[in-house]
């Protein structure tokens, strides 16, 4: 296998550093395996720690080397410390308690009472699998959870996804009602929509338990606990099962980049020590997020995090992970304020090699447990080799989020009038990636619409969305926004590296922003939901935007169009025209605000081309200036000439292919 420094000449000076990175990851793997056949065989902390049935007993174990005494307290003993529920030291910082089955019942709430030199407090077990919040006191407690009988899976996991078309979603805001939605709500309301739209992967946010709902799930407290606010483990399993039955893979947003700093709910000072799971001193605190940073150099922490991955894959049959905050993990400065324009920044003392090693191990483990699994890195830094195999001196991710694309769309819309939109910049940003990289592109995800910001379509149309999104009252501003919204999604998806993502509701141009209930908005749920009735109303334009998204997914999935990289055909920056091709399909986009072009010509492989999609179709709320299905032929010089209306994107497929 070619090494990445053989593919990219700019990496040749760092050959030694890249080989050393590979050596470190392999050495870490060998150490953690400790003679076992594979990393998957060695990573089973979730089967040892936490509360489990064991024969006719309950057993609970906890790693807490700084603790001096530990008790299990809960409903079963009136929350009092009692000798019958005192854990004993069993070595290597571990504590254990074994009691008869009759001592603990299903539904009992419990915690650990931990004492340490100079202090004591209630704590939730690190490996707890079920945490619930008292609706009145708002206090979180562990709950003894048993479903009665094991969930009976009905559908096998789907085959490996070749080209991911990802539908990013949040369970709690999947309903139109002003409430916290459930797994059952998503399964019955959203899952059928995803199938109809043609997406083949669901990426679910906020599954790990988090004390503050408004954190979007990124301030995790209990890494093995499915958030109880959305329902039960069996309800989530049914959701995954039915997605698999529809041929849709399910991946989760995995937060291993940091942990909530809470002590009562999370891992903070679980045994009184500051650095049990986290780096000591300033390195253990995230300056921007107010959270704790894992010590990826500790074997116990690596076992904890790796076991976490294996648990979610085995317990819930998940098909992979989108790793959040990878940039923050890999650099001691968390990538804050760094442009990453110099290759040396990827290999100097600013890199947390412990974190990079952990990410390499995570990919080894995930693909060992399930070779068809998907791993995606949220990295804005462009770390070389992040998506290359370990054998090529990579870190092993399948894909990296192409985060700059969405940011640039916002920049262009905010800072430049249409007449000045830079076609070469469009192409460079949409198609740029390292030779060895596999990327997922998106025009907008959840990040682009958080409170204080705007969705893409709201940036384009603004306040007219409140009054003029019906067919009877549309105006030039609305028509502009609707046209560009389709063109931006067409350009982003068609020029994507290896996959495409949208956030729930953005496929039909969901208006306004996302804002979870908080003190500043009167604890309102009005912006923490999805207005599904908009595309279902035939009088409004949203249904046409959804129809376009469905047609776009269908087109891109036929013939695996994203299986080969895009090639530039022609760029006319003066006229604002961008033309590129993907395999045997031509994408021609005219971003010109006012000029349409008759017999617009560009050179392509000789043959006949049929119009298979155009953003101006009446079906998609356009002006119907083109005739669907019409065929164009190249002339004797190999030039294809077409009518290219203003603010319109057309897709032409070569016939007999």
XYZ file of C-alpha atoms in Angstrom:
657
model
C 0.000 0.000 0.000
C 1.286 3.457 -0.932
C 2.215 5.696 1.978
C 0.599 9.110 2.103
C 3.988 10.803 1.770
C 4.401 8.981 -1.562
C 1.032 10.354 -2.710
C 1.506 13.931 -1.484
C 5.036 15.298 -2.137
C 4.509 18.052 0.458
C 4.467 15.350 3.137
C 7.847 13.899 2.151
C 9.763 16.048 4.701
C 7.550 14.539 7.421
C 8.054 10.912 6.465
C 9.806 10.192 9.760
C 7.040 11.793 11.823
C 4.346 9.877 9.938
C 6.139 6.556 10.347
C 6.620 7.327 14.043
C 2.874 8.014 14.372
C 2.126 4.596 12.896
C 4.652 2.941 15.197
C 3.105 4.613 18.262
C -0.430 3.506 17.367
C 0.705 -0.072 16.795
C 2.650 -0.065 20.070
C -0.429 1.198 21.940
C -2.519 -1.512 20.323
C -0.053 -4.227 21.350
C 0.073 -2.918 24.920
C -3.713 -2.810 25.302
C -4.151 -6.227 23.695
C -1.775 -7.715 26.281
C -1.414 -10.969 24.362
C -5.025 -11.223 23.210
C -5.709 -11.865 19.556
C -7.271 -8.497 18.761
C -8.082 -5.148 20.313
C -11.758 -6.094 20.260
C -11.003 -9.124 22.443
C -9.150 -6.932 24.938
C -11.651 -4.095 25.257
C -14.491 -5.184 27.543
C -14.519 -2.801 30.494
C -18.272 -2.348 30.104
C -18.734 -6.019 31.003
C -16.661 -5.676 34.190
C -17.557 -2.260 35.624
C -20.946 -0.850 36.514
C -23.960 -2.695 37.914
C -24.618 -6.185 36.499
C -26.441 -9.364 37.312
C -24.011 -12.195 37.945
C -25.637 -15.533 38.601
C -27.910 -15.048 41.603
C -26.275 -11.786 42.626
C -25.911 -8.150 41.726
C -22.330 -6.951 41.366
C -21.071 -3.389 40.950
C -17.472 -2.353 40.352
C -15.822 1.043 40.087
C -12.316 2.310 39.363
C -11.536 4.953 41.988
C -7.923 4.724 43.226
C -8.149 7.886 45.350
C -11.230 6.761 47.290
C -10.939 5.680 50.930
C -14.463 4.232 51.344
C -17.366 3.594 49.002
C -21.022 2.690 49.501
C -23.932 1.877 47.210
C -26.920 3.984 48.283
C -30.417 4.088 46.856
C -34.083 3.268 47.181
C -33.205 -0.195 48.465
C -31.518 1.128 51.639
C -33.276 4.485 52.101
C -30.188 6.223 50.688
C -28.225 5.427 53.849
C -24.680 4.142 54.117
C -24.894 0.598 55.345
C -22.264 -2.130 55.908
C -24.284 -4.494 53.693
C -23.784 -2.137 50.756
C -20.152 -1.137 51.280
C -17.787 -1.781 48.372
C -14.440 -3.440 49.048
C -11.030 -2.816 47.501
C -10.082 -5.579 45.043
C -6.814 -4.151 43.736
C -5.487 -1.789 41.046
C -7.746 1.004 42.253
C -10.892 -1.097 41.793
C -13.812 -1.467 44.209
C -16.500 -4.156 44.246
C -19.779 -5.022 45.939
C -21.745 -8.229 45.503
C -25.239 -8.609 47.009
C -28.084 -11.116 46.613
C -30.630 -10.502 43.845
C -33.312 -9.732 46.421
C -31.387 -6.681 47.684
C -31.992 -4.640 44.501
C -35.085 -4.385 42.275
C -35.805 -3.177 38.784
C -36.546 0.567 38.781
C -34.575 1.291 41.947
C -32.670 4.564 41.880
C -29.119 4.539 43.184
C -25.762 6.319 43.427
C -22.358 5.758 44.892
C -21.340 7.490 48.090
C -17.599 8.030 47.744
C -15.244 9.144 50.496
C -11.705 10.374 49.901
C -9.059 12.161 51.959
C -10.594 15.494 52.885
C -14.017 15.015 51.354
C -16.979 12.904 50.267
C -19.974 13.059 47.964
C -22.597 11.255 45.921
C -21.449 10.150 42.491
C -22.901 8.335 39.490
C -20.940 5.240 38.419
C -18.646 5.888 35.453
C -20.103 2.967 33.488
C -23.741 3.584 34.410
C -26.133 2.576 31.604
C -29.326 4.298 32.710
C -29.704 7.737 34.257
C -32.998 9.527 34.943
C -33.830 13.026 36.109
C -36.379 13.833 38.802
C -38.809 16.242 37.097
C -39.286 18.247 40.301
C -35.849 18.356 41.940
C -33.977 18.086 38.577
C -31.534 15.700 40.277
C -30.067 12.890 38.155
C -29.837 9.360 39.568
C -28.803 5.990 38.213
C -31.686 3.601 37.595
C -31.659 -0.193 37.693
C -32.829 -0.959 34.175
C -34.060 -4.282 32.858
C -36.442 -4.592 29.941
C -38.007 -7.825 31.173
C -36.956 -9.825 28.134
C -34.125 -9.156 25.678
C -35.076 -7.167 22.585
C -35.607 -9.470 19.593
C -33.860 -7.982 16.587
C -35.742 -8.548 13.349
C -33.502 -7.031 10.688
C -29.829 -7.512 9.866
C -27.535 -4.525 9.672
C -27.337 -3.090 6.144
C -24.409 -3.834 3.875
C -21.460 -1.473 3.898
C -22.478 1.939 2.617
C -20.384 2.843 -0.420
C -21.432 6.494 -0.678
C -22.984 7.966 2.481
C -25.953 10.280 2.049
C -26.384 11.338 5.650
C -29.480 12.691 7.349
C -28.256 14.404 10.525
C -30.926 14.545 13.205
C -31.808 15.206 16.831
C -34.412 13.006 18.505
C -35.697 15.609 20.947
C -36.610 18.170 18.291
C -38.017 15.775 15.673
C -41.671 16.562 16.400
C -43.671 19.640 15.472
C -45.005 19.802 19.017
C -43.342 22.093 21.555
C -41.891 19.303 23.655
C -39.001 16.864 23.943
C -39.729 14.253 21.291
C -39.076 10.550 21.698
C -37.512 7.617 19.873
C -41.025 6.479 18.951
C -41.827 9.927 17.547
C -38.756 9.757 15.342
C -39.441 6.198 14.240
C -42.995 6.959 13.150
C -42.580 10.537 11.899
C -39.049 11.015 10.573
C -37.824 7.574 9.565
C -40.413 7.233 6.763
C -39.410 10.684 5.486
C -35.731 9.712 5.422
C -36.524 6.586 3.439
C -38.685 8.520 0.971
C -36.017 11.199 0.507
C -33.412 8.552 -0.328
C -30.817 9.085 2.388
C -28.990 5.890 3.379
C -27.461 6.929 6.726
C -29.019 8.495 9.810
C -26.575 10.378 12.037
C -28.152 10.902 15.449
C -27.032 13.587 17.871
C -27.273 13.737 21.661
C -27.707 10.035 22.425
C -25.286 9.970 25.360
C -26.782 11.333 28.570
C -26.210 15.044 29.126
C -27.511 17.144 32.027
C -28.238 20.282 30.006
C -30.645 19.678 27.133
C -29.570 22.898 25.423
C -26.003 21.650 24.990
C -27.201 19.749 21.878
C -25.753 16.658 23.551
C -22.159 17.868 23.448
C -21.701 18.175 27.227
C -21.844 14.466 28.032
C -22.019 13.269 31.627
C -22.688 9.529 31.309
C -21.003 7.967 28.319
C -22.667 4.537 28.474
C -26.169 5.838 29.237
C -28.695 6.383 26.470
C -30.400 9.689 27.219
C -33.568 8.749 29.101
C -35.357 11.963 28.083
C -36.004 10.367 24.665
C -37.317 6.997 25.858
C -36.105 3.537 26.782
C -33.271 1.411 25.399
C -35.787 -0.965 23.804
C -37.523 1.918 22.057
C -34.203 3.046 20.622
C -33.387 -0.504 19.549
C -36.689 -0.676 17.690
C -35.823 2.574 15.907
C -32.437 1.183 14.834
C -34.021 -2.133 13.867
C -36.631 -0.506 11.632
C -34.015 1.757 10.049
C -31.998 -1.342 9.203
C -35.146 -2.904 7.764
C -35.411 0.120 5.471
C -31.790 -0.332 4.371
C -30.621 2.703 6.350
C -27.447 2.627 8.455
C -27.512 4.320 11.861
C -24.484 6.127 13.245
C -24.237 8.305 16.332
C -22.497 11.532 17.199
C -19.795 10.223 19.539
C -18.410 12.749 22.013
C -14.974 11.631 23.197
C -13.401 15.043 22.738
C -14.324 16.234 26.237
C -16.656 15.645 29.183
C -19.014 17.868 31.118
C -17.267 19.249 34.194
C -20.194 18.379 36.500
C -19.255 16.340 39.564
C -22.706 15.230 40.739
C -23.678 13.904 37.307
C -20.436 13.288 35.437
C -16.879 12.056 35.843
C -15.589 15.208 37.529
C -13.739 14.336 40.769
C -15.443 10.958 40.908
C -13.001 9.803 43.596
C -12.081 13.297 44.781
C -9.087 13.580 42.461
C -8.997 16.124 39.678
C -7.191 13.908 37.196
C -8.843 10.495 37.417
C -10.021 10.559 33.786
C -8.662 13.946 32.782
C -5.345 15.665 32.221
C -3.759 17.217 35.261
C -3.695 20.986 35.596
C -4.639 23.461 32.864
C -4.498 20.793 30.135
C -7.484 19.113 31.755
C -9.796 22.089 31.220
C -11.161 23.247 27.877
C -10.866 27.048 27.742
C -13.679 27.549 25.224
C -16.178 24.886 26.243
C -15.855 24.977 30.058
C -15.496 21.196 30.072
C -12.907 18.583 31.035
C -10.316 17.094 28.656
C -9.584 13.372 28.765
C -6.076 12.112 29.480
C -5.654 9.972 26.365
C -2.248 8.849 27.588
C -3.710 6.804 30.458
C -4.416 3.177 29.626
C -7.450 3.210 31.938
C -8.908 6.126 29.977
C -8.236 4.443 26.657
C -9.966 1.272 27.898
C -12.915 3.391 29.104
C -13.366 5.184 25.781
C -12.730 2.157 23.589
C -15.132 0.045 25.641
C -17.647 2.831 25.172
C -17.425 2.439 21.385
C -17.762 -1.324 21.555
C -20.725 -1.063 23.942
C -22.753 1.184 21.616
C -22.025 -1.050 18.634
C -22.924 -4.280 20.390
C -25.803 -3.138 22.600
C -27.592 -1.019 19.989
C -26.165 -2.431 16.750
C -24.986 0.973 15.577
C -23.185 1.125 12.259
C -20.495 3.619 13.202
C -19.726 7.026 14.609
C -19.188 10.627 13.704
C -16.457 11.668 16.157
C -17.138 15.160 17.450
C -14.430 17.737 18.116
C -11.515 15.819 16.621
C -9.587 19.048 16.022
C -9.965 19.955 19.683
C -8.646 16.538 20.675
C -5.556 16.514 18.485
C -3.968 19.825 19.491
C -3.025 21.108 22.922
C -4.444 24.513 21.961
C -7.600 22.751 20.656
C -7.064 24.388 17.261
C -8.383 27.685 18.562
C -7.320 30.637 16.415
C -5.003 28.538 14.229
C -5.172 28.741 10.421
C -3.193 25.507 9.799
C -1.507 26.924 6.728
C 1.866 25.364 7.556
C 2.401 21.581 7.374
C 4.760 21.701 10.329
C 1.809 22.484 12.634
C 0.572 18.931 12.138
C 3.739 17.399 13.511
C 5.230 19.784 16.087
C 4.941 19.902 19.874
C 1.474 21.444 19.595
C 0.012 18.056 18.679
C -1.386 15.890 21.485
C 0.048 12.608 20.237
C -1.855 10.748 22.966
C -5.133 11.851 21.384
C -3.975 10.980 17.857
C -2.930 7.533 19.086
C -6.340 7.055 20.696
C -8.127 7.982 17.465
C -6.022 5.431 15.603
C -6.960 2.783 18.182
C -10.625 3.768 17.969
C -10.645 3.147 14.229
C -8.888 -0.181 14.616
C -11.459 -1.261 17.184
C -14.562 -0.059 15.350
C -13.571 -1.732 12.097
C -12.611 -4.880 13.985
C -16.038 -5.110 15.632
C -17.783 -4.348 12.323
C -15.758 -4.145 9.082
C -18.701 -2.348 7.436
C -18.806 0.382 10.080
C -18.486 4.061 9.175
C -16.165 6.430 11.040
C -16.233 10.167 10.348
C -13.939 12.794 11.847
C -15.132 16.310 12.558
C -11.821 18.012 11.862
C -11.318 21.493 10.486
C -7.513 21.371 10.666
C -6.959 18.960 7.766
C -4.596 16.664 9.668
C -2.711 14.681 6.966
C -3.655 11.033 6.785
C -6.675 11.325 9.057
C -8.759 9.322 6.558
C -5.969 7.082 5.301
C -5.455 3.482 6.505
C -2.914 2.797 9.233
C -0.817 0.846 6.721
C -0.490 4.044 4.675
C 0.621 6.030 7.757
C -2.924 7.229 8.355
C -5.184 7.390 11.392
C -7.893 5.193 9.886
C -11.083 7.258 9.612
C -13.306 6.508 6.643
C -14.259 10.163 6.119
C -13.598 13.707 7.292
C -16.282 16.374 7.453
C -15.533 19.011 4.813
C -16.341 21.802 7.236
C -15.045 24.719 5.207
C -17.715 24.371 2.509
C -20.626 25.467 4.701
C -18.590 28.285 6.235
C -17.713 29.596 2.791
C -21.318 29.577 1.606
C -22.185 31.778 4.568
C -19.216 34.032 3.854
C -20.133 34.465 0.180
C -23.809 35.130 0.936
C -23.051 37.612 3.723
C -20.194 39.524 2.165
C -20.799 39.600 -1.593
C -23.722 40.452 -3.881
C -24.586 37.739 -6.415
C -22.837 39.674 -9.177
C -19.511 39.242 -7.376
C -19.744 35.585 -6.401
C -16.362 34.010 -7.287
C -16.759 30.925 -9.471
C -13.133 29.812 -9.135
C -13.376 30.104 -5.356
C -16.584 28.079 -5.489
C -14.867 25.305 -7.393
C -11.696 25.326 -5.310
C -13.588 25.164 -2.027
C -16.143 22.600 -3.172
C -13.616 20.196 -4.664
C -10.401 20.786 -2.692
C -9.113 17.926 -0.564
C -5.898 16.009 -0.035
C -5.218 13.238 -2.571
C -5.713 10.499 0.038
C -8.733 12.059 1.743
C -12.334 10.916 1.706
C -14.688 13.698 2.710
C -18.359 14.389 3.483
C -19.642 17.734 2.196
C -22.645 19.763 3.307
C -24.155 23.158 2.598
C -25.368 23.393 6.180
C -25.577 21.132 9.209
C -26.929 21.889 12.693
C -24.012 24.284 13.333
C -25.135 26.832 10.764
C -28.521 27.477 12.380
C -27.877 27.704 16.119
C -29.429 30.573 18.066
C -28.039 33.907 16.928
C -27.449 32.527 13.445
C -29.670 31.701 10.476
C -30.476 28.754 8.267
C -29.166 28.991 4.727
C -32.544 29.832 3.249
C -33.267 32.457 5.911
C -29.996 34.172 4.982
C -31.182 34.240 1.381
C -34.794 35.340 1.948
C -34.863 36.802 5.481
C -38.142 38.284 6.754
C -40.005 37.573 3.511
C -40.116 33.946 4.661
C -42.851 35.008 7.093
C -45.142 36.498 4.448
C -44.238 35.362 0.942
C -43.478 31.632 0.906
C -46.864 30.751 -0.566
C -47.403 30.430 -4.309
C -49.821 33.348 -4.358
C -47.573 35.934 -2.735
C -44.018 35.040 -3.786
C -41.805 37.942 -4.803
C -38.442 38.441 -6.485
C -36.595 38.105 -3.185
C -38.253 34.788 -2.436
C -37.673 33.542 -5.989
C -33.993 34.452 -5.686
C -33.659 32.623 -2.374
C -35.500 29.511 -3.537
C -33.433 29.342 -6.741
C -30.096 29.778 -4.976
C -31.014 27.350 -2.200
C -31.465 24.615 -4.817
C -28.327 25.601 -6.720
C -26.175 25.678 -3.594
C -27.320 22.210 -2.586
C -26.824 20.914 -6.143
C -23.299 22.326 -6.374
C -22.333 21.093 -2.897
C -23.693 17.571 -3.303
C -22.552 17.073 -6.901
C -19.005 18.305 -6.230
C -18.748 16.522 -2.856
C -15.724 14.422 -2.139
C -17.274 11.089 -1.191
C -20.573 11.770 0.549
C -23.166 14.394 1.422
C -25.000 15.465 4.591
C -28.009 17.568 5.461
C -29.578 18.411 8.806
C -33.148 17.379 9.567
C -35.552 19.811 7.917
C -32.992 21.653 5.830
C -33.956 19.548 2.836
C -37.097 21.683 2.524
C -35.553 24.952 3.685
C -36.553 24.942 7.333
C -36.897 28.582 8.385
C -35.319 30.438 11.266
C -32.858 28.953 13.732
C -32.435 26.292 16.426
C -32.794 27.422 20.032
C -33.285 24.990 22.891
C -35.345 25.954 25.944
C -33.303 28.132 28.290
C -33.730 30.986 30.703
C -33.009 33.552 27.978
C -35.999 32.484 25.855
C -38.428 31.742 28.661
C -37.706 27.995 28.426
C -39.507 27.881 25.093
C -39.541 24.878 22.740
C -40.784 26.914 19.757
C -37.396 26.708 17.995
C -36.481 23.228 19.229
C -38.767 21.363 16.841
C -39.306 20.732 13.128
C -42.221 22.196 11.186
C -43.112 19.160 9.064
C -46.435 20.722 8.101
C -44.630 23.257 5.895
C -43.628 20.875 3.067
C -46.948 19.043 3.428
C -48.912 22.233 2.657
C -49.479 22.369 -1.135
C -49.916 26.144 -1.021
C -46.353 26.710 0.222
C -43.006 26.463 -1.570
C -41.376 24.138 0.970
C -42.787 21.004 -0.634
C -41.120 21.943 -3.929
C -37.760 22.311 -2.195
C -38.222 18.904 -0.579
C -39.114 17.416 -3.974
C -35.893 18.817 -5.407
C -33.854 17.303 -2.588
C -35.489 13.931 -3.222
C -34.721 14.172 -6.939
C -31.125 15.174 -6.205
C -30.573 12.163 -3.935
C -32.065 9.852 -6.547
C -29.786 11.259 -9.256
C -26.581 11.052 -7.218
C -27.260 7.489 -6.084
C -27.731 6.221 -9.640
C -24.484 4.895 -11.033
C -22.570 5.841 -7.863
C -21.807 9.303 -9.231
C -19.692 10.266 -6.227
C -17.525 7.190 -6.709
C -15.062 9.181 -8.826
C -13.795 12.735 -8.261
C -15.369 15.691 -10.077
C -13.568 17.233 -13.037
C -13.774 20.860 -14.076
C -15.167 21.460 -17.563
C -15.455 25.223 -17.793
C -15.546 28.265 -15.526
C -16.699 31.683 -16.695
C -16.226 34.053 -13.790
C -17.482 37.064 -15.758
C -20.791 35.429 -16.653
C -20.922 33.492 -13.322
C -21.096 30.039 -14.895
C -19.603 26.870 -13.405
C -19.551 23.603 -15.370
C -18.083 20.312 -14.128
C -18.643 16.636 -14.702
C -18.878 13.494 -12.631
C -18.351 10.305 -14.622
C -20.762 10.649 -17.571
C -22.895 13.419 -16.052
C -22.483 17.160 -16.689
C -23.435 19.758 -14.072
C -23.839 23.271 -15.486
C -24.739 26.066 -13.073
C -25.493 29.649 -14.062
C -25.310 31.815 -10.921
C -25.866 34.978 -12.957
C -28.550 37.096 -11.301
C -30.131 38.401 -14.512
C -28.579 36.950 -17.678
C -29.687 33.766 -19.393
C -27.518 32.348 -22.155
C -28.722 30.817 -25.413
C -26.501 28.203 -27.080
C -24.011 28.395 -24.233
C -21.170 26.114 -25.284
C -18.509 24.063 -23.522
C -16.417 21.130 -24.611
C -17.304 17.667 -23.277
C -16.759 14.049 -24.406
C -18.493 13.562 -27.758
C -22.044 12.225 -27.723
C -25.668 12.920 -26.904
C -26.718 14.289 -23.521
C -30.182 14.175 -22.023
C -31.463 16.710 -19.488
C -32.180 14.671 -16.326
C -32.576 17.415 -13.703
C -32.898 21.175 -13.619
C -33.424 23.444 -10.655
C -35.794 25.667 -12.659
C -38.431 22.963 -13.087
C -41.948 23.965 -12.097
C -42.056 20.880 -9.895
C -39.336 22.560 -7.835
C -40.984 26.029 -7.746
C -39.007 27.270 -10.757
C -40.063 29.092 -13.925
C -40.045 25.983 -16.185
C -37.785 27.586 -18.765
C -36.402 24.223 -19.888
C -38.012 21.137 -21.362
C -37.360 18.051 -19.241
C -35.802 15.121 -21.060
C -34.602 17.136 -24.061
C -31.471 15.839 -25.777
C -28.422 17.838 -26.880
C -25.580 16.626 -29.083
C -22.005 17.780 -29.305
C -21.037 19.445 -32.581
C -18.148 18.514 -34.844
C -15.701 20.251 -32.498
C -16.942 18.407 -29.397
C -18.802 21.423 -28.025
C -22.167 20.987 -26.310
C -24.503 23.980 -26.641
C -27.473 24.451 -24.322
C -29.876 27.084 -23.095
C -28.709 28.057 -19.601
C -31.244 30.237 -17.763
C -30.225 32.674 -15.034
C -30.008 31.289 -11.507
C -30.419 27.764 -12.778
C -28.490 24.532 -12.510
C -28.913 21.790 -15.112
C -27.766 18.179 -15.095
C -27.167 16.332 -18.356
C -26.424 12.624 -18.615
C -24.620 11.124 -21.578
C -26.878 8.716 -23.450
C -26.068 4.989 -23.826
C -24.225 5.021 -20.498
